[in-house]
mmCIF file of C-alpha atoms in Angstrom:
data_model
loop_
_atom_site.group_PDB
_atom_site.id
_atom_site.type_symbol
_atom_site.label_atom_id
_atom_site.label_comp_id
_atom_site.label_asym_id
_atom_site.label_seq_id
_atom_site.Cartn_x
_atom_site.Cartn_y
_atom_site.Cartn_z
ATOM 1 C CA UNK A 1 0.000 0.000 0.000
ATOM 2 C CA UNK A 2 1.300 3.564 -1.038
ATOM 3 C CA UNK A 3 2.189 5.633 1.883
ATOM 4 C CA UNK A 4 0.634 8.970 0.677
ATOM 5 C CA UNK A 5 2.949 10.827 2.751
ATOM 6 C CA UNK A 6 5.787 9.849 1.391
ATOM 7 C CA UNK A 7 4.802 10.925 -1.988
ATOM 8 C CA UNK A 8 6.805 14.061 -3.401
ATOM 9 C CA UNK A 9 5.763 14.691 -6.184
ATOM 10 C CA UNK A 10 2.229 14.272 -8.451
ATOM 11 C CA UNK A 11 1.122 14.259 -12.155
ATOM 12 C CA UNK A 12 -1.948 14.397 -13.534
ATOM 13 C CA UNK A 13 -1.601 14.934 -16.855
ATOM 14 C CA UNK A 14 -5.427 13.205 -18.274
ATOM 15 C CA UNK A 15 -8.433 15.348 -18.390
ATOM 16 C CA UNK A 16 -10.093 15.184 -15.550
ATOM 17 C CA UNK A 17 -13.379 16.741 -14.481
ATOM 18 C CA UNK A 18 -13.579 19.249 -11.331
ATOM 19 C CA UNK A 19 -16.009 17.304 -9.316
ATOM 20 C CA UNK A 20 -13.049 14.260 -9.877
ATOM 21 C CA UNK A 21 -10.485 16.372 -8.312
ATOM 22 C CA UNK A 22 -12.563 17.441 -5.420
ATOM 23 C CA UNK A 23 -12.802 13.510 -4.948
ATOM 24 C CA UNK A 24 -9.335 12.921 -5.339
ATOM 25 C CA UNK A 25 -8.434 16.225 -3.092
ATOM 26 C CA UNK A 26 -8.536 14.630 0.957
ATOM 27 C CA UNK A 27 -5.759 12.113 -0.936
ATOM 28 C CA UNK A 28 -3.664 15.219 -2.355
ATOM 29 C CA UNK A 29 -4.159 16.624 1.310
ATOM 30 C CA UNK A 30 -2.230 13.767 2.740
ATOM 31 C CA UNK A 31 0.720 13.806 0.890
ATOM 32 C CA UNK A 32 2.467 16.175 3.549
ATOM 33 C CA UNK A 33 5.780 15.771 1.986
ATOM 34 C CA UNK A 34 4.833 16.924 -1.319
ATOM 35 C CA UNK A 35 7.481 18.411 -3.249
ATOM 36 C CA UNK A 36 6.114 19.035 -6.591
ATOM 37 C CA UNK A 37 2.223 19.316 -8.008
ATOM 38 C CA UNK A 38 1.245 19.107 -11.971
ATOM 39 C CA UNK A 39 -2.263 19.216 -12.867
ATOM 40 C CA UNK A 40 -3.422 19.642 -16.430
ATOM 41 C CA UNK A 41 -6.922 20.540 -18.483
ATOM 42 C CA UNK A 42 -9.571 19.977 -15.364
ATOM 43 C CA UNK A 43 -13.116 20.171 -17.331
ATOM 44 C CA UNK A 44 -15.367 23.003 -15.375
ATOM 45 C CA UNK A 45 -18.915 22.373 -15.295
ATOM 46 C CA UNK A 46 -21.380 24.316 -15.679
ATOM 47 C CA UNK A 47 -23.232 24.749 -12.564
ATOM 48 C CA UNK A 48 -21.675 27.504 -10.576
ATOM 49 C CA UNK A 49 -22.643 26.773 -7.211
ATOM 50 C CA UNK A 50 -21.395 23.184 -7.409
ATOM 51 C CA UNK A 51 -17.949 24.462 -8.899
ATOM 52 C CA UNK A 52 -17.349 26.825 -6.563
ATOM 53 C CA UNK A 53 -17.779 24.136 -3.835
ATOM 54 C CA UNK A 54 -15.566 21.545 -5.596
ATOM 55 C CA UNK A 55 -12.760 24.518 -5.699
ATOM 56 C CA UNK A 56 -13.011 24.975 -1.927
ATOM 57 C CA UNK A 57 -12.576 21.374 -1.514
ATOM 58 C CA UNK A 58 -9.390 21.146 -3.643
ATOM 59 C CA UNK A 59 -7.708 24.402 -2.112
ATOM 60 C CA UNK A 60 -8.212 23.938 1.002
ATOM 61 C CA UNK A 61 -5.885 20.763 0.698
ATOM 62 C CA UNK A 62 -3.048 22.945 0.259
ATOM 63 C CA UNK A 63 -3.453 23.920 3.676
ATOM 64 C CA UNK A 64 -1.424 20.665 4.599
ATOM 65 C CA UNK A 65 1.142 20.903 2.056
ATOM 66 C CA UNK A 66 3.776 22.629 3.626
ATOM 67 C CA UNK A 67 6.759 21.265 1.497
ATOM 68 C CA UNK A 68 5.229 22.497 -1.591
ATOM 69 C CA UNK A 69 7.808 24.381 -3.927
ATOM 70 C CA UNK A 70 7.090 23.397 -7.652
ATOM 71 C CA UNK A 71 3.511 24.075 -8.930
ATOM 72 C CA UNK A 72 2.357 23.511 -12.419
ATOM 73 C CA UNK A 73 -1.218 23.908 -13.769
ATOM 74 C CA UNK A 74 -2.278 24.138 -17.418
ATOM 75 C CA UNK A 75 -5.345 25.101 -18.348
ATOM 76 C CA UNK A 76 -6.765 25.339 -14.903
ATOM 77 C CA UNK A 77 -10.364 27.404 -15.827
ATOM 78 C CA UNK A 78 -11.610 26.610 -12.144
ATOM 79 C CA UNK A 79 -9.371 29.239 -10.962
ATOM 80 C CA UNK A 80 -10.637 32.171 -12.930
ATOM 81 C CA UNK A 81 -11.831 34.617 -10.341
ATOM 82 C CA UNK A 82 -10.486 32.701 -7.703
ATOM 83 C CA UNK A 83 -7.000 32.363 -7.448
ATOM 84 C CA UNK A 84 -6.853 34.217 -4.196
ATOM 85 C CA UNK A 85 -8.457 30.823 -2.735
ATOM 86 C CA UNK A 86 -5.875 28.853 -3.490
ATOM 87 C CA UNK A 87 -2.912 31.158 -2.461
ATOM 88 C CA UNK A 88 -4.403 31.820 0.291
ATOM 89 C CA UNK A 89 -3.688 27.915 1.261
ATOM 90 C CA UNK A 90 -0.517 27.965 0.315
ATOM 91 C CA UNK A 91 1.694 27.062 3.617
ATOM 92 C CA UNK A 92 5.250 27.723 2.055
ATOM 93 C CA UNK A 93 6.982 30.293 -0.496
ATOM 94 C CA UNK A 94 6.886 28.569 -4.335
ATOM 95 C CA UNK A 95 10.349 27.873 -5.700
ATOM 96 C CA UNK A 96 8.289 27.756 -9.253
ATOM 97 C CA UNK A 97 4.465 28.590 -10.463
ATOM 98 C CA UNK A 98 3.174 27.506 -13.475
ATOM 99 C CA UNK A 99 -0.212 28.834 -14.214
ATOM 100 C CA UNK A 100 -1.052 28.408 -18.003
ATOM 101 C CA UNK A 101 -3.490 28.477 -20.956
ATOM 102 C CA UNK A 102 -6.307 30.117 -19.306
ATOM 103 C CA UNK A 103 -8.169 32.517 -18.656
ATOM 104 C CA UNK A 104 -7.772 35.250 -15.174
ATOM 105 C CA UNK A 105 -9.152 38.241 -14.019
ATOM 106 C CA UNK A 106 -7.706 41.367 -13.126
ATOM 107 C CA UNK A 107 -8.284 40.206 -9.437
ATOM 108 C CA UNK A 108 -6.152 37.076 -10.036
ATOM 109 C CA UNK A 109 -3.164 39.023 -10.838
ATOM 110 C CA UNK A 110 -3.467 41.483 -8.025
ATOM 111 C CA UNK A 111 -3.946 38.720 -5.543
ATOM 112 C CA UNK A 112 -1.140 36.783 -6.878
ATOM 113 C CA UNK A 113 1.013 40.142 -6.789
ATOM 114 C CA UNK A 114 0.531 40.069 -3.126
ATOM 115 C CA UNK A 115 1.047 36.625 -2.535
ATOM 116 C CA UNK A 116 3.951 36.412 0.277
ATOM 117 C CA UNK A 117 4.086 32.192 -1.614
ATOM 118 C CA UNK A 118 5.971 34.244 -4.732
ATOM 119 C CA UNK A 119 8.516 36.290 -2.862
ATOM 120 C CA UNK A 120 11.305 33.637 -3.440
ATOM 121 C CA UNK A 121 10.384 32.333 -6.939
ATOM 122 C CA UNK A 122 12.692 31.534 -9.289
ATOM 123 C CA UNK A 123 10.730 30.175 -12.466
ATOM 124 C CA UNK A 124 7.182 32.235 -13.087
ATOM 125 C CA UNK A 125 5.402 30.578 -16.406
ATOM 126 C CA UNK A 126 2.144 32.566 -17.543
ATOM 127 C CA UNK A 127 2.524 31.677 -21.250
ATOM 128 C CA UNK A 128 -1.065 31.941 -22.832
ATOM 129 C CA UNK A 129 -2.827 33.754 -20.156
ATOM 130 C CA UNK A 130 -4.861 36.771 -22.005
ATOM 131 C CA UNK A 131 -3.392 39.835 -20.492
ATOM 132 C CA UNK A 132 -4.396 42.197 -23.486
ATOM 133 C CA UNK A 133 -7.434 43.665 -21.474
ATOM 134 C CA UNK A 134 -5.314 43.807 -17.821
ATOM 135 C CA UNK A 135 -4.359 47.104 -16.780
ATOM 136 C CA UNK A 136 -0.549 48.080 -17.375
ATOM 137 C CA UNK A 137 0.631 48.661 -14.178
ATOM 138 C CA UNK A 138 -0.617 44.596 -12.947
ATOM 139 C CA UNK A 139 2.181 42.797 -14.757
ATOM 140 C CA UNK A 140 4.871 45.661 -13.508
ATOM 141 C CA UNK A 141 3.451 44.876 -9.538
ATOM 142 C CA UNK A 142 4.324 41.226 -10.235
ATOM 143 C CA UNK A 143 7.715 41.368 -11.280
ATOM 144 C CA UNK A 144 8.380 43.845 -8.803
ATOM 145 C CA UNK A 145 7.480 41.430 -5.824
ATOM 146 C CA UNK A 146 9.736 38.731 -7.624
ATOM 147 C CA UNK A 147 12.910 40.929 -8.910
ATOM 148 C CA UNK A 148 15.244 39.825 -6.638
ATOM 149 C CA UNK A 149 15.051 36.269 -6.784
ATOM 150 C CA UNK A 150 13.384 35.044 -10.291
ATOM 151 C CA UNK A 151 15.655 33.424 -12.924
ATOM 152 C CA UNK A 152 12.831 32.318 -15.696
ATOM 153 C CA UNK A 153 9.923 33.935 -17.327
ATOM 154 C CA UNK A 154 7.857 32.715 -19.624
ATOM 155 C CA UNK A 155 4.852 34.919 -21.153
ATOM 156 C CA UNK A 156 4.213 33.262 -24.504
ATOM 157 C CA UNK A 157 1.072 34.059 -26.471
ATOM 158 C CA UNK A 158 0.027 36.656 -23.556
ATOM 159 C CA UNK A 159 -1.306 39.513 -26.085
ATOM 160 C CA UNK A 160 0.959 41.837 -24.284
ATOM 161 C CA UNK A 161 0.896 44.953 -25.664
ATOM 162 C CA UNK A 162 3.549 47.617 -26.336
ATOM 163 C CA UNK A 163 1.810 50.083 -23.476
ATOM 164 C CA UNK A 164 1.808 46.599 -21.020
ATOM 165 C CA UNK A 165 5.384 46.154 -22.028
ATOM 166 C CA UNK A 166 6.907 49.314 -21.310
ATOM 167 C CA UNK A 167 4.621 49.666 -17.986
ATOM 168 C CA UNK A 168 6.835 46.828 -16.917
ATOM 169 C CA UNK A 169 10.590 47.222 -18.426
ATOM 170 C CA UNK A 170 11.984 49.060 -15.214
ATOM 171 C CA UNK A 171 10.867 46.223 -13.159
ATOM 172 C CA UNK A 172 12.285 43.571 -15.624
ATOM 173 C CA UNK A 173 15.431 45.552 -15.685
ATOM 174 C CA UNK A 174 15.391 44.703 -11.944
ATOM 175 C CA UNK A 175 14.964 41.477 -12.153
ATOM 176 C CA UNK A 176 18.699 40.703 -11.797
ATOM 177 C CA UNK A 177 18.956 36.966 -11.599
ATOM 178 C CA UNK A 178 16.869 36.102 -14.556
ATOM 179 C CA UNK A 179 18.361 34.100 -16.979
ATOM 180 C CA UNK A 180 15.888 33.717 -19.387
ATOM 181 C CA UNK A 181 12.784 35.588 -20.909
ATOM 182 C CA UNK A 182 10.530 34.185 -23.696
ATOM 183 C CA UNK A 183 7.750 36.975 -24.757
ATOM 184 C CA UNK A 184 6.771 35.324 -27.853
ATOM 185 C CA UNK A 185 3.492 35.394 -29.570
ATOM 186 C CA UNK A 186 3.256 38.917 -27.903
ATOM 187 C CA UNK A 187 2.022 42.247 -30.089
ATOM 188 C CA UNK A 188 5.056 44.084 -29.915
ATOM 189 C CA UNK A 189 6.317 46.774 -32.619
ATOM 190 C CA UNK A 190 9.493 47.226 -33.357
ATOM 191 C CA UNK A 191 9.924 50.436 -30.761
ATOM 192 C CA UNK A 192 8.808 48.366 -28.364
ATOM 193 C CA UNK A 193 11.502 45.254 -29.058
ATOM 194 C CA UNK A 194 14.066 48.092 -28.925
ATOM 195 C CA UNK A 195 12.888 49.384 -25.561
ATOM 196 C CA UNK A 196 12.632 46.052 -24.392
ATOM 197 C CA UNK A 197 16.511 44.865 -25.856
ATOM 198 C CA UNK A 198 18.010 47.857 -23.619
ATOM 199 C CA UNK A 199 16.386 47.399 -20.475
ATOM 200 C CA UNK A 200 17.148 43.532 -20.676
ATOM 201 C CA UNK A 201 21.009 44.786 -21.413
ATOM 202 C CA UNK A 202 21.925 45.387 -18.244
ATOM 203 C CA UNK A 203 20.852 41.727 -17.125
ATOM 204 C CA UNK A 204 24.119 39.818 -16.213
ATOM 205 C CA UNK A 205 22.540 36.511 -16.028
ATOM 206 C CA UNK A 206 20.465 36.426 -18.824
ATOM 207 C CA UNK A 207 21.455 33.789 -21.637
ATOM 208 C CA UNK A 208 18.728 33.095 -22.982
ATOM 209 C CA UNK A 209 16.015 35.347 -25.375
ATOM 210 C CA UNK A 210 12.872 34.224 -27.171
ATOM 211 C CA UNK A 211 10.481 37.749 -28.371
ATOM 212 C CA UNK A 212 8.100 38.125 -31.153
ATOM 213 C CA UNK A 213 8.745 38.932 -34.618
ATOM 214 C CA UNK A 214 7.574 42.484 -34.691
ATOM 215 C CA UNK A 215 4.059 43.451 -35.737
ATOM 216 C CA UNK A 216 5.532 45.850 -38.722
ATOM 217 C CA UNK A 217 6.485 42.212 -39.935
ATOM 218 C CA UNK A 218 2.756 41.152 -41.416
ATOM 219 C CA UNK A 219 0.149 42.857 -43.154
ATOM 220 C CA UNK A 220 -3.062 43.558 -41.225
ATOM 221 C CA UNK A 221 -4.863 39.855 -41.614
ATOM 222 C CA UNK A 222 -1.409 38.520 -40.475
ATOM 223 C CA UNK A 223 0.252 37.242 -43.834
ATOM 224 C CA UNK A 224 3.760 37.532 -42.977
ATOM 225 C CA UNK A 225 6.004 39.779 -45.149
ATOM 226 C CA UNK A 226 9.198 38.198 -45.446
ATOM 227 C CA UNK A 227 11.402 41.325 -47.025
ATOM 228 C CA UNK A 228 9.948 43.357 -44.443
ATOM 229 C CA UNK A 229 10.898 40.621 -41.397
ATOM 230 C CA UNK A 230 14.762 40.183 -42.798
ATOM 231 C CA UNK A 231 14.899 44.619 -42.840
ATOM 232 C CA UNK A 232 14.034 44.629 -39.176
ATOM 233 C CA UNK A 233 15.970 41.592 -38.360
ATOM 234 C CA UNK A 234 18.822 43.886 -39.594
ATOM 235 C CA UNK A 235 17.280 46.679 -37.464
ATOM 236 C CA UNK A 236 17.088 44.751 -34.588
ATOM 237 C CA UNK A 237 20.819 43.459 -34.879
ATOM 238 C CA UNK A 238 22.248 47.157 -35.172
ATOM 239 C CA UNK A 239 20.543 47.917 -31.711
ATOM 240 C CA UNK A 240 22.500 44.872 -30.448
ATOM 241 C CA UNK A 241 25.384 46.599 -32.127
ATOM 242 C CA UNK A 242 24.834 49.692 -30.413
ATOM 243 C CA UNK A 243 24.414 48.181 -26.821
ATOM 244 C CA UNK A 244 27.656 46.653 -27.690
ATOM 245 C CA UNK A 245 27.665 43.340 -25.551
ATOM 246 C CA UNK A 246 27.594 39.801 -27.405
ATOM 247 C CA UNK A 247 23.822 38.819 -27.398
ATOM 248 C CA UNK A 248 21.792 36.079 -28.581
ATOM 249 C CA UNK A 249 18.336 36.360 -29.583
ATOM 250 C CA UNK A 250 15.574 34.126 -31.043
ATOM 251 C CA UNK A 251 12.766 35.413 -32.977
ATOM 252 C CA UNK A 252 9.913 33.834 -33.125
ATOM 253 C CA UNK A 253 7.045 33.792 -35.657
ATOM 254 C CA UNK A 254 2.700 33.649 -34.624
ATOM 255 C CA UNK A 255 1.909 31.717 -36.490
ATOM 256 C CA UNK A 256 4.900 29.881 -37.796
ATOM 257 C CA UNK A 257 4.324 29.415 -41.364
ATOM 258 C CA UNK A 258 5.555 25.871 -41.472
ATOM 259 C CA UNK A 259 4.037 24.074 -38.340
ATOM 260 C CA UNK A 260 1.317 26.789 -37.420
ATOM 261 C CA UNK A 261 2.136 26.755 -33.665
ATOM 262 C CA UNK A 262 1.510 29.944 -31.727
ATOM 263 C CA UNK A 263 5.002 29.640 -30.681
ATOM 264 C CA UNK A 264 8.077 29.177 -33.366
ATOM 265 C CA UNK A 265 11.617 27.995 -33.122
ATOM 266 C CA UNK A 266 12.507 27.432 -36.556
ATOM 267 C CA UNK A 267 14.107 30.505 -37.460
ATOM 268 C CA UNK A 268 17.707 31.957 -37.340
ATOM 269 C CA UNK A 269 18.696 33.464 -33.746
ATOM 270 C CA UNK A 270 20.389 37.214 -34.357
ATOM 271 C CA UNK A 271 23.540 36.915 -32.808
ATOM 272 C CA UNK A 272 25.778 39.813 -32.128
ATOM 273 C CA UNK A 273 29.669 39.051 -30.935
ATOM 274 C CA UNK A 274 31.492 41.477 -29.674
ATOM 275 C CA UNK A 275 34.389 42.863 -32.267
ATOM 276 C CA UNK A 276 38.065 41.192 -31.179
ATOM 277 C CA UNK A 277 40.465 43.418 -29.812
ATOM 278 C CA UNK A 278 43.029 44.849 -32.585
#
């Protein structure tokens, strides 16, 4: 017989419906020692007072899980609105969150701004969240509260903005353990990938650099223009240039014209290496 608490760490990576997990939540809830939690595509029904009591039956388990440090949910729609539950069970600081390919509120991102649970967390993963509607200033609050210790960022496919970007650049420049950023499948221009590539410069750690293809790259109905893309490749690299440190940077397509992912890694990184010394 498993003993639950010696468990550290848990996958579930079929779909399951809410009203399953609330089942299977007094089991999570034992597994004191739990290191590590991955939970993927939990199917919301659609009667609202019933969900919201299957969500207080699953967060309130965290309440007993006071080894937690990695947590990973994908496509976790139970939480819209609600996220405050669940951090408010949270017994220890997160070493990594992963909350992605759904939909949050406003709300969600304020109360996960003042979580204490992120104030030590190194990996923070909100790729395809829909931030295009959230005010400016809520992604700037976040990476404030996690400058001084975060070391990866993902926010793929976020529809961040150029206004949303450049709300948040002085707290990214903060951010001085972060080793990489990925901002891909975001609706940045070109101004805003240059204010964004000097505010990242002064990041010693950072190695790694996945952004968007600018938005001057397609035409309107998103047909990419592929003179236009290699000119502001060039532009891009001549900023690098200018900054003068040696730099690598991916950029990725949305679409990608030849597997149609959101998210592409096919093309040429720019790479800029410093001049040798005469």
């Amino acid at each position: 017989m498993v003993q639950l608490d010696c468990i550290q760490e848990v996958q579930v990576s079929c779909t399951w419906n809410l009203s399953t997990l609330a089942t299977f939540a007094p089991l999570l809830g034992e597994m004191s020692n739990l290191q590590g939690l991955r939970l993927s595509h939990v199917h919301v029904s659609a009667f609202k007072k019933q969900e919201h009591d299957h969500v207080v039956q699953i967060t309130s388990q965290f309440r007993r899980l006071g080894h937690l440090r990695d947590l990973h949910l994908e496509s976790p729609s139970f939480l819209e609105g609600c996220l405050d539950q669940m951090l408010r069970c949270l017994k220890s600081p997160l070493d990594s969150l992963s909350i992605t390919k759904c939909w949050l509120r406003d709300s969600d991102l304020t109360h996960l701004s003042q979580s204490p649970d992120i104030s030590q967390l190194k990996s923070l993963d909100l790729s395809g969240v829909s931030m295009t509607d959230f005010r400016p200033e809520l992604l700037q609050v976040l990476l404030e509260k996690v400058a001084a210790t975060l070391q990866d960022l993902d926010l793929d496919v976020c529809g961040i903005t150029d206004s949303q970007l450049e709300a948040c650049l002085p707290a990214l420049s903060r951010c001085s353990q972060l080793r990489s950023v990925s901002l891909c499948g975001n609706l940045l221009s070109t101004a805003g990938m240059e204010k964004l590539l000097r505010h990242t410069a002064v990041l010693p750690c950072l190695r790694q650099e996945r952004y968007p293809a600018p938005q001057e790259s397609y035409r309107p109905r998103g047909v990419l223009l592929e003179a236009r893309l290699a000119q502001l490749r060039a532009q891009l690299l001549e900023i690098l240039r200018d900054l003068g440190h040696p730099r690598i940077i991916w950029i990725s397509l949305s679409p990608c014209p030849r597997c149609g992912e959101d998210v592409c890694h096919h093309m040429e990184p720019i790479v800029y290496s410093c001049p040798a010394p005469a």
